[in-house]
Amino acid sequence: MALKYVIQTYGCQMNTSDSERIVTVLEKMGYKPCEEFKDADLIILNTCSVKQKSEDRIYGFGKQFRELKEKNPKLAVGITGCVIRKASGLRHECEEEIFRTMETVDFCFRIKDLMMLPDMLRKLHPVKGAENVKDLLSYFHIDPTIGNIAQVFIPIGSGCNNFCAYCIVPYARGREESRSMAEILDEVKKAAKRGAKEINLVGQNVNTYKPSDEDPKSKESPFAQLLRKIDAVKGVDRLRFYTVHPKDMTDDIINLYGTLRTMTPHLHLPVQSGSNSVLKRMNRLYTVERFKELVAKMRKRLPHMSISTDIIVGFCGETEEEFMESYNLIQDLKIDLVYVSKYSEREGTLAARTLKDDVPAKVKKDRFERLTDGMMHVSHEYNQQFLGKTVQVLVERIRKGYADGKIPEFKMCRFPIKGMSAAKANKLIGQYVDVKVEKALEWALEGKAVDLPK
Ligand code: SF4
């Protein structure tokens, strides 16, 4: 009987994309997917350590894995993602911290070492399909197994050369590396052939994309060249990308909004703080004025564009005044979606080595709630423009009698599908549905389908 696996993925879109590559390797080796830990012979946690909560959740699995291993001695547990910082290997082969903190973990790997996974698994399990994966060249050459055709994430590179004081990514993923345009285009075309309509390009800093096959004669940046090439791919209608760094965003990218047919009226531009002194401590290498200038340029091209951002509250030494600068920035610029996180120290980062995590937990919590509350008003106001209008929803999921997905402006919109059979409802995933908006809530829209696809 085939061995069964479960991959649990945490964190950003980059991790989702990485998990799709892990699935390909496992299925080539003959593993079959299952839904729950209790049925699995192999559990892989693809971790995120940006937030303390995600990291705590990983460590919280220790007891459960011990009990599962008592029932199923074949069970192997592996960890990848940002929690793994130094090395890849089996428990007795490698020094990684995770083996000290979790005695039930059998192996770990940095995602860039994904090619080592088959060898590790061969030592743990009697897998028969090992021959199918002996020629893996690199992480990027592994064809992803797309989990949800409505949301296809394609990495354009990996790693990061910026050392933002709070961030572990440059240590976990290493220095920045770009994929060739040819390779990315090939993956985009394959996804479009399978029915993908929206492509999400992912990388730690998409603006510094530097492939080997850029056009040296072009006046545009390599990333702008890539966006133009993808725009020409038949079947792709929506193009999004993450993450943009305000210090590296160029005018040629801004000028593509409203020019390329696939560029959606939404940009995620992480500011992290509205205070120049905090940005300096964070080593972000731009100013709040630079961020404001970028937002103004974007809004000049597309006045109703949705702009989302990230803010960390309670970073080392953050005063009430500095926090209020973040709060006011969101209100003044009408940023309609903010992913707020409370700062927590990550061992090995610049901040952990040189700054004190001195903002009390209850102050962080209070700032988190005030900022979220303030942003909710902006989001609610922004969403009113859609009331009574018909929007195009790309359906991502079906749950509790509703289908929902995003409109071009990145807002979730749901509509009822009561009475529809499960088979028919599932066929809506990855399809466009026109929806007349009847409710504009703080976080989402709701309405009725105008015309369901046959
Ligand atoms: S740009 Fe900064 S926050 Fe983003 S991955 Fe690189 S170091 Fe981390």
CSV table of C-alpha atoms and ligand atoms in Angstrom, one decimal:
chain,number,residue,atom,x,y,z
A,1,MET,CA,0.0,0.0,0.0
A,2,ALA,CA,1.2,3.5,-0.9
A,3,LEU,CA,2.7,5.7,1.9
A,4,LYS,CA,0.6,8.7,2.6
A,5,TYR,CA,1.7,12.3,3.2
A,6,VAL,CA,0.3,15.6,4.6
A,7,ILE,CA,1.9,19.0,4.1
A,8,GLN,CA,0.8,21.7,6.4
A,9,THR,CA,1.8,25.2,5.1
A,10,TYR,CA,2.1,28.4,7.1
A,11,GLY,CA,2.9,32.0,6.1
A,12,CYS,CA,3.3,33.8,2.8
A,13,GLN,CA,2.5,33.0,-0.8
A,14,MET,CA,6.1,32.0,-1.3
A,15,ASN,CA,5.6,29.1,1.1
A,16,THR,CA,2.4,28.1,-0.7
A,17,SER,CA,4.4,28.0,-3.9
A,18,ASP,CA,7.2,26.0,-2.2
A,19,SER,CA,4.7,23.4,-1.0
A,20,GLU,CA,3.4,22.9,-4.5
A,21,ARG,CA,7.0,21.9,-5.5
A,22,ILE,CA,7.3,19.6,-2.5
A,23,VAL,CA,4.1,17.8,-3.6
A,24,THR,CA,5.6,17.1,-7.0
A,25,VAL,CA,8.6,15.5,-5.5
A,26,LEU,CA,6.6,13.4,-3.1
A,27,GLU,CA,4.1,12.2,-5.7
A,28,LYS,CA,6.9,11.3,-8.1
A,29,MET,CA,8.3,9.1,-5.3
A,30,GLY,CA,5.0,7.3,-5.0
A,31,TYR,CA,3.5,9.0,-1.9
A,32,LYS,CA,-0.2,9.7,-2.0
A,33,PRO,CA,-1.9,12.6,-0.3
A,34,CYS,CA,-4.2,12.4,2.7
A,35,GLU,CA,-6.1,15.0,4.7
A,36,GLU,CA,-5.2,14.3,8.3
A,37,PHE,CA,-2.1,13.7,10.4
A,38,LYS,CA,-3.6,10.5,11.9
A,39,ASP,CA,-3.6,8.8,8.5
A,40,ALA,CA,-0.2,10.0,7.4
A,41,ASP,CA,3.2,8.1,7.2
A,42,LEU,CA,4.9,11.4,6.4
A,43,ILE,CA,4.1,14.9,7.8
A,44,ILE,CA,5.9,17.9,6.5
A,45,LEU,CA,5.4,21.3,8.1
A,46,ASN,CA,6.3,24.2,5.9
A,47,THR,CA,6.9,26.8,8.5
A,48,CYS,CA,6.9,30.6,8.8
A,49,SER,CA,8.7,32.3,11.6
A,50,VAL,CA,7.8,35.9,10.7
A,51,LYS,CA,5.2,35.8,13.5
A,52,GLN,CA,5.8,34.3,17.0
A,53,LYS,CA,2.3,32.7,16.8
A,54,SER,CA,3.2,30.6,13.8
A,55,GLU,CA,6.5,29.5,15.3
A,56,ASP,CA,4.7,28.6,18.6
A,57,ARG,CA,2.2,26.5,16.7
A,58,ILE,CA,5.0,24.4,15.2
A,59,TYR,CA,6.5,23.7,18.7
A,60,GLY,CA,3.0,22.9,20.0
A,61,PHE,CA,2.9,19.8,17.7
A,62,GLY,CA,5.5,17.9,19.7
A,63,LYS,CA,3.1,15.9,22.0
A,64,GLN,CA,0.7,15.1,19.1
A,65,PHE,CA,3.6,13.8,17.0
A,66,ARG,CA,4.8,11.6,19.8
A,67,GLU,CA,1.4,10.0,20.2
A,68,LEU,CA,1.0,9.5,16.5
A,69,LYS,CA,4.4,7.8,16.3
A,70,GLU,CA,3.4,5.4,19.0
A,71,LYS,CA,0.5,4.3,16.9
A,72,ASN,CA,2.3,4.4,13.6
A,73,PRO,CA,6.1,3.6,13.9
A,74,LYS,CA,6.5,4.3,10.2
A,75,LEU,CA,5.6,8.0,10.6
A,76,ALA,CA,8.3,10.4,9.6
A,77,VAL,CA,8.1,14.1,10.5
A,78,GLY,CA,10.0,16.8,8.5
A,79,ILE,CA,10.3,20.5,8.8
A,80,THR,CA,11.1,23.1,6.2
A,81,GLY,CA,10.5,26.9,5.8
A,82,CYS,CA,11.9,29.9,7.7
A,83,VAL,CA,12.4,28.0,11.0
A,84,ILE,CA,15.2,26.1,9.3
A,85,ARG,CA,18.2,28.5,9.1
A,86,LYS,CA,21.5,26.6,8.8
A,87,ALA,CA,21.4,23.2,7.3
A,88,SER,CA,19.4,20.3,5.8
A,89,GLY,CA,19.6,16.6,6.9
A,90,LEU,CA,18.4,13.8,9.1
A,91,ARG,CA,18.3,14.2,12.8
A,92,HIS,CA,21.7,12.5,13.4
A,93,GLU,CA,23.3,14.2,10.4
A,94,CYS,CA,22.7,17.9,11.1
A,95,GLU,CA,23.1,20.5,13.9
A,96,GLU,CA,19.8,22.4,13.2
A,97,GLU,CA,18.2,24.0,16.3
A,98,ILE,CA,14.8,22.3,15.6
A,99,PHE,CA,16.2,18.9,16.6
A,100,ARG,CA,17.0,20.3,20.1
A,101,THR,CA,13.6,21.8,20.5
A,102,MET,CA,11.5,19.0,18.9
A,103,GLU,CA,12.5,15.5,19.7
A,104,THR,CA,9.9,14.0,17.3
A,105,VAL,CA,11.3,15.7,14.2
A,106,ASP,CA,13.2,13.2,11.9
A,107,PHE,CA,14.6,15.5,9.2
A,108,CYS,CA,14.7,19.1,8.1
A,109,PHE,CA,15.6,20.9,4.9
A,110,ARG,CA,16.0,24.5,3.7
A,111,ILE,CA,13.7,24.9,0.7
A,112,LYS,CA,16.7,25.6,-1.6
A,113,ASP,CA,17.9,22.1,-0.7
A,114,LEU,CA,14.6,20.5,-1.8
A,115,MET,CA,16.6,18.2,-4.1
A,116,MET,CA,18.0,16.5,-1.0
A,117,LEU,CA,14.5,15.4,0.1
A,118,PRO,CA,14.4,12.1,-1.9
A,119,ASP,CA,17.7,10.9,-0.4
A,120,MET,CA,16.5,11.7,3.1
A,121,LEU,CA,13.2,9.9,2.5
A,122,ARG,CA,14.9,6.8,1.1
A,123,LYS,CA,16.7,6.4,4.4
A,124,LEU,CA,13.4,6.6,6.3
A,125,HIS,CA,10.9,4.8,4.1
A,126,PRO,CA,11.0,2.0,1.6
A,127,VAL,CA,9.9,4.2,-1.3
A,128,LYS,CA,9.8,2.6,-4.7
A,129,GLY,CA,9.5,5.6,-7.0
A,130,ALA,CA,12.9,6.9,-6.2
A,131,GLU,CA,14.1,6.5,-9.8
A,132,ASN,CA,11.6,9.2,-10.9
A,133,VAL,CA,13.4,11.9,-9.0
A,134,LYS,CA,17.0,11.1,-9.4
A,135,ASP,CA,17.6,13.9,-12.0
A,136,LEU,CA,16.3,16.9,-10.0
A,137,LEU,CA,18.5,19.8,-11.0
A,138,SER,CA,17.4,22.6,-8.6
A,139,TYR,CA,14.4,23.7,-6.6
A,140,PHE,CA,13.3,26.0,-9.5
A,141,HIS,CA,13.3,23.2,-12.1
A,142,ILE,CA,10.7,21.2,-10.2
A,143,ASP,CA,7.3,21.5,-11.8
A,144,PRO,CA,4.7,22.6,-9.2
A,145,THR,CA,1.6,20.6,-8.5
A,146,ILE,CA,-0.9,23.5,-8.6
A,147,GLY,CA,-3.3,23.2,-5.6
A,148,ASN,CA,-5.8,25.8,-6.6
A,149,ILE,CA,-6.1,26.9,-10.2
A,150,ALA,CA,-7.7,30.2,-9.1
A,151,GLN,CA,-4.6,31.2,-7.3
A,152,VAL,CA,-1.3,30.3,-9.0
A,153,PHE,CA,1.8,31.4,-7.3
A,154,ILE,CA,5.0,31.4,-9.4
A,155,PRO,CA,8.4,32.2,-7.8
A,156,ILE,CA,10.6,34.6,-9.8
A,157,GLY,CA,13.5,34.2,-7.4
A,158,SER,CA,14.4,33.4,-3.9
A,159,GLY,CA,16.4,34.8,-1.0
A,160,CYS,CA,17.1,38.4,-0.1
A,161,ASN,CA,20.0,40.8,0.1
A,162,ASN,CA,18.3,43.3,2.4
A,163,PHE,CA,18.8,42.9,6.0
A,164,CYS,CA,15.7,44.5,7.6
A,165,ALA,CA,16.5,44.4,11.2
A,166,TYR,CA,13.6,42.2,12.3
A,167,CYS,CA,13.6,39.7,9.4
A,168,ILE,CA,15.0,36.2,9.3
A,169,VAL,CA,14.5,35.6,5.6
A,170,PRO,CA,18.0,36.4,4.4
A,171,TYR,CA,19.4,33.9,6.9
A,172,ALA,CA,16.8,31.2,6.2
A,173,ARG,CA,16.7,31.6,2.4
A,174,GLY,CA,20.1,33.0,1.7
A,175,ARG,CA,21.1,35.6,-0.8
A,176,GLU,CA,18.9,36.7,-3.7
A,177,GLU,CA,18.8,34.5,-6.7
A,178,SER,CA,16.6,35.2,-9.9
A,179,ARG,CA,15.1,32.7,-12.2
A,180,SER,CA,15.5,33.2,-15.9
A,181,MET,CA,12.6,34.9,-17.8
A,182,ALA,CA,12.4,31.9,-20.1
A,183,GLU,CA,11.8,29.5,-17.2
A,184,ILE,CA,9.2,31.7,-15.6
A,185,LEU,CA,7.3,32.2,-18.9
A,186,ASP,CA,7.3,28.5,-19.5
A,187,GLU,CA,5.7,27.9,-16.0
A,188,VAL,CA,3.2,30.7,-16.7
A,189,LYS,CA,2.2,29.2,-20.1
A,190,LYS,CA,1.8,25.7,-18.5
A,191,ALA,CA,-0.4,27.2,-15.8
A,192,ALA,CA,-2.5,29.1,-18.3
A,193,LYS,CA,-2.9,25.8,-20.3
A,194,ARG,CA,-4.3,24.2,-17.2
A,195,GLY,CA,-6.8,27.0,-16.9
A,196,ALA,CA,-5.1,29.5,-14.6
A,197,LYS,CA,-6.4,33.0,-15.2
A,198,GLU,CA,-4.6,34.9,-12.5
A,199,ILE,CA,-0.8,34.7,-12.0
A,200,ASN,CA,0.8,35.8,-8.7
A,201,LEU,CA,4.5,36.3,-9.1
A,202,VAL,CA,6.4,35.9,-5.8
A,203,GLY,CA,9.8,36.8,-4.6
A,204,GLN,CA,11.3,38.5,-1.5
A,205,ASN,CA,12.0,41.7,-3.5
A,206,VAL,CA,10.5,41.5,-7.0
A,207,ASN,CA,12.0,45.0,-8.0
A,208,THR,CA,15.5,43.7,-7.8
A,209,TYR,CA,14.8,40.8,-10.1
A,210,LYS,CA,18.0,40.3,-12.2
A,211,PRO,CA,17.8,37.3,-14.6
A,212,SER,CA,20.5,36.0,-16.8
A,213,ASP,CA,18.3,36.6,-19.9
A,214,GLU,CA,17.2,40.2,-19.5
A,215,ASP,CA,17.3,42.3,-22.6
A,216,PRO,CA,20.3,44.5,-22.1
A,217,LYS,CA,19.2,47.0,-24.8
A,218,SER,CA,15.8,47.6,-23.1
A,219,LYS,CA,15.4,50.9,-21.2
A,220,GLU,CA,13.0,49.1,-18.8
A,221,SER,CA,14.0,47.2,-15.6
A,222,PRO,CA,14.1,43.4,-16.0
A,223,PHE,CA,11.0,43.1,-13.8
A,224,ALA,CA,9.1,45.4,-16.2
A,225,GLN,CA,10.3,43.3,-19.1
A,226,LEU,CA,9.0,40.2,-17.4
A,227,LEU,CA,5.6,41.7,-16.7
A,228,ARG,CA,5.3,42.7,-20.4
A,229,LYS,CA,6.1,39.2,-21.5
A,230,ILE,CA,3.5,37.6,-19.2
A,231,ASP,CA,0.9,40.1,-20.3
A,232,ALA,CA,1.2,38.7,-23.8
A,233,VAL,CA,0.4,35.1,-22.6
A,234,LYS,CA,-3.0,34.0,-23.9
A,235,GLY,CA,-5.4,33.0,-21.1
A,236,VAL,CA,-3.8,35.1,-18.4
A,237,ASP,CA,-6.1,38.0,-17.4
A,238,ARG,CA,-4.9,39.1,-14.0
A,239,LEU,CA,-1.3,39.6,-12.9
A,240,ARG,CA,-0.3,40.4,-9.3
A,241,PHE,CA,3.1,40.4,-7.6
A,242,TYR,CA,4.6,40.3,-4.1
A,243,THR,CA,6.7,41.7,-2.5
A,244,VAL,CA,7.6,45.2,-3.6
A,245,HIS,CA,10.2,47.1,-1.6
A,246,PRO,CA,9.6,50.9,-1.5
A,247,LYS,CA,13.2,51.7,-1.9
A,248,ASP,CA,13.5,49.7,-5.1
A,249,MET,CA,10.1,50.4,-6.8
A,250,THR,CA,10.7,52.0,-10.2
A,251,ASP,CA,8.6,54.3,-12.3
A,252,ASP,CA,8.6,51.9,-15.2
A,253,ILE,CA,6.6,49.4,-13.1
A,254,ILE,CA,4.2,52.2,-12.0
A,255,ASN,CA,3.7,53.2,-15.6
A,256,LEU,CA,2.5,49.7,-16.5
A,257,TYR,CA,-0.6,50.2,-14.4
A,258,GLY,CA,-3.4,51.2,-16.8
A,259,THR,CA,-1.1,50.2,-19.7
A,260,LEU,CA,-0.9,46.5,-19.5
A,261,ARG,CA,-4.2,44.7,-19.8
A,262,THR,CA,-3.4,42.2,-17.0
A,263,MET,CA,-2.2,44.6,-14.3
A,264,THR,CA,-4.8,44.6,-11.6
A,265,PRO,CA,-5.8,47.8,-9.8
A,266,HIS,CA,-4.1,46.7,-6.6
A,267,LEU,CA,-0.6,47.0,-5.2
A,268,HIS,CA,0.8,45.6,-2.0
A,269,LEU,CA,3.5,48.0,-0.8
A,270,PRO,CA,4.8,47.2,2.6
A,271,VAL,CA,5.8,50.3,4.6
A,272,GLN,CA,6.3,48.6,8.0
A,273,SER,CA,6.2,51.9,9.9
A,274,GLY,CA,5.0,55.5,9.4
A,275,SER,CA,7.8,56.9,11.4
A,276,ASN,CA,11.2,57.7,9.9
A,277,SER,CA,13.1,57.0,13.2
A,278,VAL,CA,11.5,53.5,13.4
A,279,LEU,CA,12.2,52.9,9.7
A,280,LYS,CA,15.9,53.7,10.4
A,281,ARG,CA,16.0,51.3,13.3
A,282,MET,CA,14.4,48.7,11.1
A,283,ASN,CA,17.1,49.2,8.5
A,284,ARG,CA,14.4,49.7,5.8
A,285,LEU,CA,16.5,52.3,3.8
A,286,TYR,CA,13.7,54.6,2.7
A,287,THR,CA,11.7,57.3,4.3
A,288,VAL,CA,8.0,57.8,4.9
A,289,GLU,CA,8.1,60.6,2.3
A,290,ARG,CA,9.3,58.1,-0.3
A,291,PHE,CA,6.4,55.8,0.5
A,292,LYS,CA,3.9,58.8,0.2
A,293,GLU,CA,5.5,59.8,-3.2
A,294,LEU,CA,5.0,56.2,-4.5
A,295,VAL,CA,1.3,56.1,-3.4
A,296,ALA,CA,0.7,59.5,-5.0
A,297,LYS,CA,2.2,58.3,-8.3
A,298,MET,CA,0.1,55.2,-8.2
A,299,ARG,CA,-3.1,57.1,-7.5
A,300,LYS,CA,-2.3,59.6,-10.3
A,301,ARG,CA,-2.4,56.7,-12.7
A,302,LEU,CA,-5.4,54.8,-11.2
A,303,PRO,CA,-7.3,57.0,-8.7
A,304,HIS,CA,-9.4,54.2,-7.3
A,305,MET,CA,-6.6,51.7,-6.9
A,306,SER,CA,-6.5,49.6,-3.8
A,307,ILE,CA,-3.3,49.8,-1.8
A,308,SER,CA,-2.4,47.4,0.9
A,309,THR,CA,0.6,47.4,3.2
A,310,ASP,CA,2.2,45.7,6.2
A,311,ILE,CA,2.8,47.4,9.6
A,312,ILE,CA,4.8,46.1,12.5
A,313,VAL,CA,3.7,47.6,15.8
A,314,GLY,CA,5.8,47.6,19.0
A,315,PHE,CA,9.2,47.4,17.2
A,316,CYS,CA,12.2,48.0,19.5
A,317,GLY,CA,11.8,51.4,21.3
A,318,GLU,CA,8.6,52.4,19.5
A,319,THR,CA,7.1,55.4,21.3
A,320,GLU,CA,3.4,56.3,21.3
A,321,GLU,CA,4.3,59.3,19.0
A,322,GLU,CA,6.0,57.0,16.6
A,323,PHE,CA,3.1,54.6,16.7
A,324,MET,CA,0.7,57.5,16.0
A,325,GLU,CA,2.7,58.3,12.9
A,326,SER,CA,1.9,54.9,11.5
A,327,TYR,CA,-1.8,55.3,12.5
A,328,ASN,CA,-2.0,58.7,10.8
A,329,LEU,CA,-0.2,57.5,7.7
A,330,ILE,CA,-2.9,54.8,7.1
A,331,GLN,CA,-5.7,57.3,7.7
A,332,ASP,CA,-4.2,60.1,5.6
A,333,LEU,CA,-3.3,58.0,2.6
A,334,LYS,CA,-6.4,55.9,2.9
A,335,ILE,CA,-4.6,52.6,2.8
A,336,ASP,CA,-7.5,50.1,2.6
A,337,LEU,CA,-5.9,47.0,3.8
A,338,VAL,CA,-3.1,46.6,6.5
A,339,TYR,CA,-1.6,43.4,7.6
A,340,VAL,CA,-0.7,44.4,11.2
A,341,SER,CA,1.7,42.3,13.2
A,342,LYS,CA,3.1,42.7,16.7
A,343,TYR,CA,6.9,42.7,16.8
A,344,SER,CA,8.6,39.7,18.2
A,345,GLU,CA,12.3,39.1,18.4
A,346,ARG,CA,13.9,36.5,16.1
A,347,GLU,CA,17.1,35.0,17.2
A,348,GLY,CA,20.0,35.8,14.8
A,349,THR,CA,18.5,39.0,13.3
A,350,LEU,CA,20.1,42.4,13.4
A,351,ALA,CA,17.4,43.6,15.9
A,352,ALA,CA,17.9,40.7,18.2
A,353,ARG,CA,21.7,41.4,18.2
A,354,THR,CA,21.6,45.1,18.6
A,355,LEU,CA,18.3,46.4,19.9
A,356,LYS,CA,16.1,45.8,22.9
A,357,ASP,CA,12.6,44.3,22.5
A,358,ASP,CA,11.3,46.7,25.1
A,359,VAL,CA,7.7,47.6,24.2
A,360,PRO,CA,5.5,45.7,26.8
A,361,ALA,CA,3.2,43.0,25.4
A,362,LYS,CA,0.1,44.8,26.5
A,363,VAL,CA,1.2,48.0,24.7
A,364,LYS,CA,1.8,46.0,21.5
A,365,LYS,CA,-1.6,44.4,21.8
A,366,ASP,CA,-3.3,47.8,22.4
A,367,ARG,CA,-1.5,49.3,19.3
A,368,PHE,CA,-2.4,46.3,17.2
A,369,GLU,CA,-6.1,46.7,18.1
A,370,ARG,CA,-6.1,50.5,17.5
A,371,LEU,CA,-4.4,50.3,14.2
A,372,THR,CA,-6.7,47.4,13.0
A,373,ASP,CA,-9.7,49.3,14.2
A,374,GLY,CA,-8.6,52.5,12.4
A,375,MET,CA,-7.9,50.6,9.2
A,376,MET,CA,-11.3,48.9,9.3
A,377,HIS,CA,-13.0,52.3,8.9
A,378,VAL,CA,-10.8,53.1,5.8
A,379,SER,CA,-11.6,49.7,4.3
A,380,HIS,CA,-15.3,50.1,4.9
A,381,GLU,CA,-15.3,53.5,3.3
A,382,TYR,CA,-13.3,52.2,0.3
A,383,ASN,CA,-15.7,49.2,-0.2
A,384,GLN,CA,-18.7,51.5,-0.5
A,385,GLN,CA,-17.8,52.4,-4.1
A,386,PHE,CA,-18.8,48.9,-5.2
A,387,LEU,CA,-22.3,49.0,-3.8
A,388,GLY,CA,-24.9,48.4,-6.5
A,389,LYS,CA,-22.1,47.7,-9.1
A,390,THR,CA,-21.4,44.4,-10.9
A,391,VAL,CA,-17.9,43.1,-10.1
A,392,GLN,CA,-16.0,40.2,-11.6
A,393,VAL,CA,-15.2,37.5,-9.0
A,394,LEU,CA,-12.6,34.8,-9.7
A,395,VAL,CA,-13.9,32.0,-7.5
A,396,GLU,CA,-11.3,30.6,-5.1
A,397,ARG,CA,-13.4,28.4,-2.7
A,398,ILE,CA,-16.8,27.1,-1.7
A,399,ARG,CA,-17.9,27.1,1.9
A,400,LYS,CA,-21.0,27.2,4.0
A,401,GLY,CA,-23.4,27.7,1.0
A,402,TYR,CA,-21.3,30.5,-0.6
A,403,ALA,CA,-18.7,30.8,-3.3
A,404,ASP,CA,-16.1,33.5,-2.9
A,405,GLY,CA,-13.1,34.9,-4.5
A,406,LYS,CA,-11.3,38.2,-5.3
A,407,ILE,CA,-12.3,41.1,-7.5
A,408,PRO,CA,-9.5,42.8,-9.5
A,409,GLU,CA,-9.1,45.3,-6.6
A,410,PHE,CA,-8.2,42.4,-4.2
A,411,LYS,CA,-11.4,42.5,-2.2
A,412,MET,CA,-13.0,39.2,-1.3
A,413,CYS,CA,-16.6,39.0,-2.6
A,414,ARG,CA,-19.0,36.2,-1.9
A,415,PHE,CA,-22.3,35.1,-3.3
A,416,PRO,CA,-24.8,32.4,-2.3
A,417,ILE,CA,-25.0,29.1,-4.2
A,418,LYS,CA,-27.7,27.4,-2.1
A,419,GLY,CA,-29.3,24.4,-3.8
A,420,MET,CA,-26.3,23.9,-6.1
A,421,SER,CA,-24.8,20.4,-6.1
A,422,ALA,CA,-21.3,20.0,-4.6
A,423,ALA,CA,-20.0,18.9,-8.0
A,424,LYS,CA,-21.4,21.9,-9.8
A,425,ALA,CA,-20.2,24.3,-7.1
A,426,ASN,CA,-16.7,22.9,-7.2
A,427,LYS,CA,-16.6,23.5,-10.9
A,428,LEU,CA,-17.0,27.2,-10.2
A,429,ILE,CA,-13.4,27.3,-8.7
A,430,GLY,CA,-11.1,29.1,-11.1
A,431,GLN,CA,-14.1,30.6,-13.1
A,432,TYR,CA,-15.2,34.2,-13.3
A,433,VAL,CA,-18.7,35.1,-12.0
A,434,ASP,CA,-20.2,38.5,-12.4
A,435,VAL,CA,-21.7,39.5,-9.1
A,436,LYS,CA,-24.0,42.5,-8.3
A,437,VAL,CA,-22.8,43.9,-4.9
A,438,GLU,CA,-25.6,44.2,-2.3
A,439,LYS,CA,-23.4,44.6,0.9
A,440,ALA,CA,-20.1,46.4,1.3
A,441,LEU,CA,-18.8,45.3,4.7
A,442,GLU,CA,-15.5,46.2,6.4
A,443,TRP,CA,-13.5,43.3,5.1
A,444,ALA,CA,-15.5,42.0,2.1
A,445,LEU,CA,-18.3,42.4,-0.3
A,446,GLU,CA,-21.4,40.3,-0.7
A,447,GLY,CA,-23.9,40.1,-3.6
A,448,LYS,CA,-25.8,37.9,-6.1
A,449,ALA,CA,-24.4,36.1,-9.1
A,450,VAL,CA,-25.7,37.8,-12.3
A,451,ASP,CA,-25.0,34.9,-14.6
A,452,LEU,CA,-23.5,31.6,-13.5
A,453,PRO,CA,-21.2,29.9,-16.0
A,454,LYS,CA,-22.9,26.8,-17.6
B,1,SF4,S1,13.2,42.9,2.1
B,1,SF4,FE1,13.4,43.0,4.3
B,1,SF4,S2,11.5,42.1,5.1
B,1,SF4,FE2,11.6,41.6,3.0
B,1,SF4,S3,12.5,39.5,2.9
B,1,SF4,FE3,14.2,41.0,2.6
B,1,SF4,S4,15.0,41.3,4.7
B,1,SF4,FE4,13.0,40.4,4.9
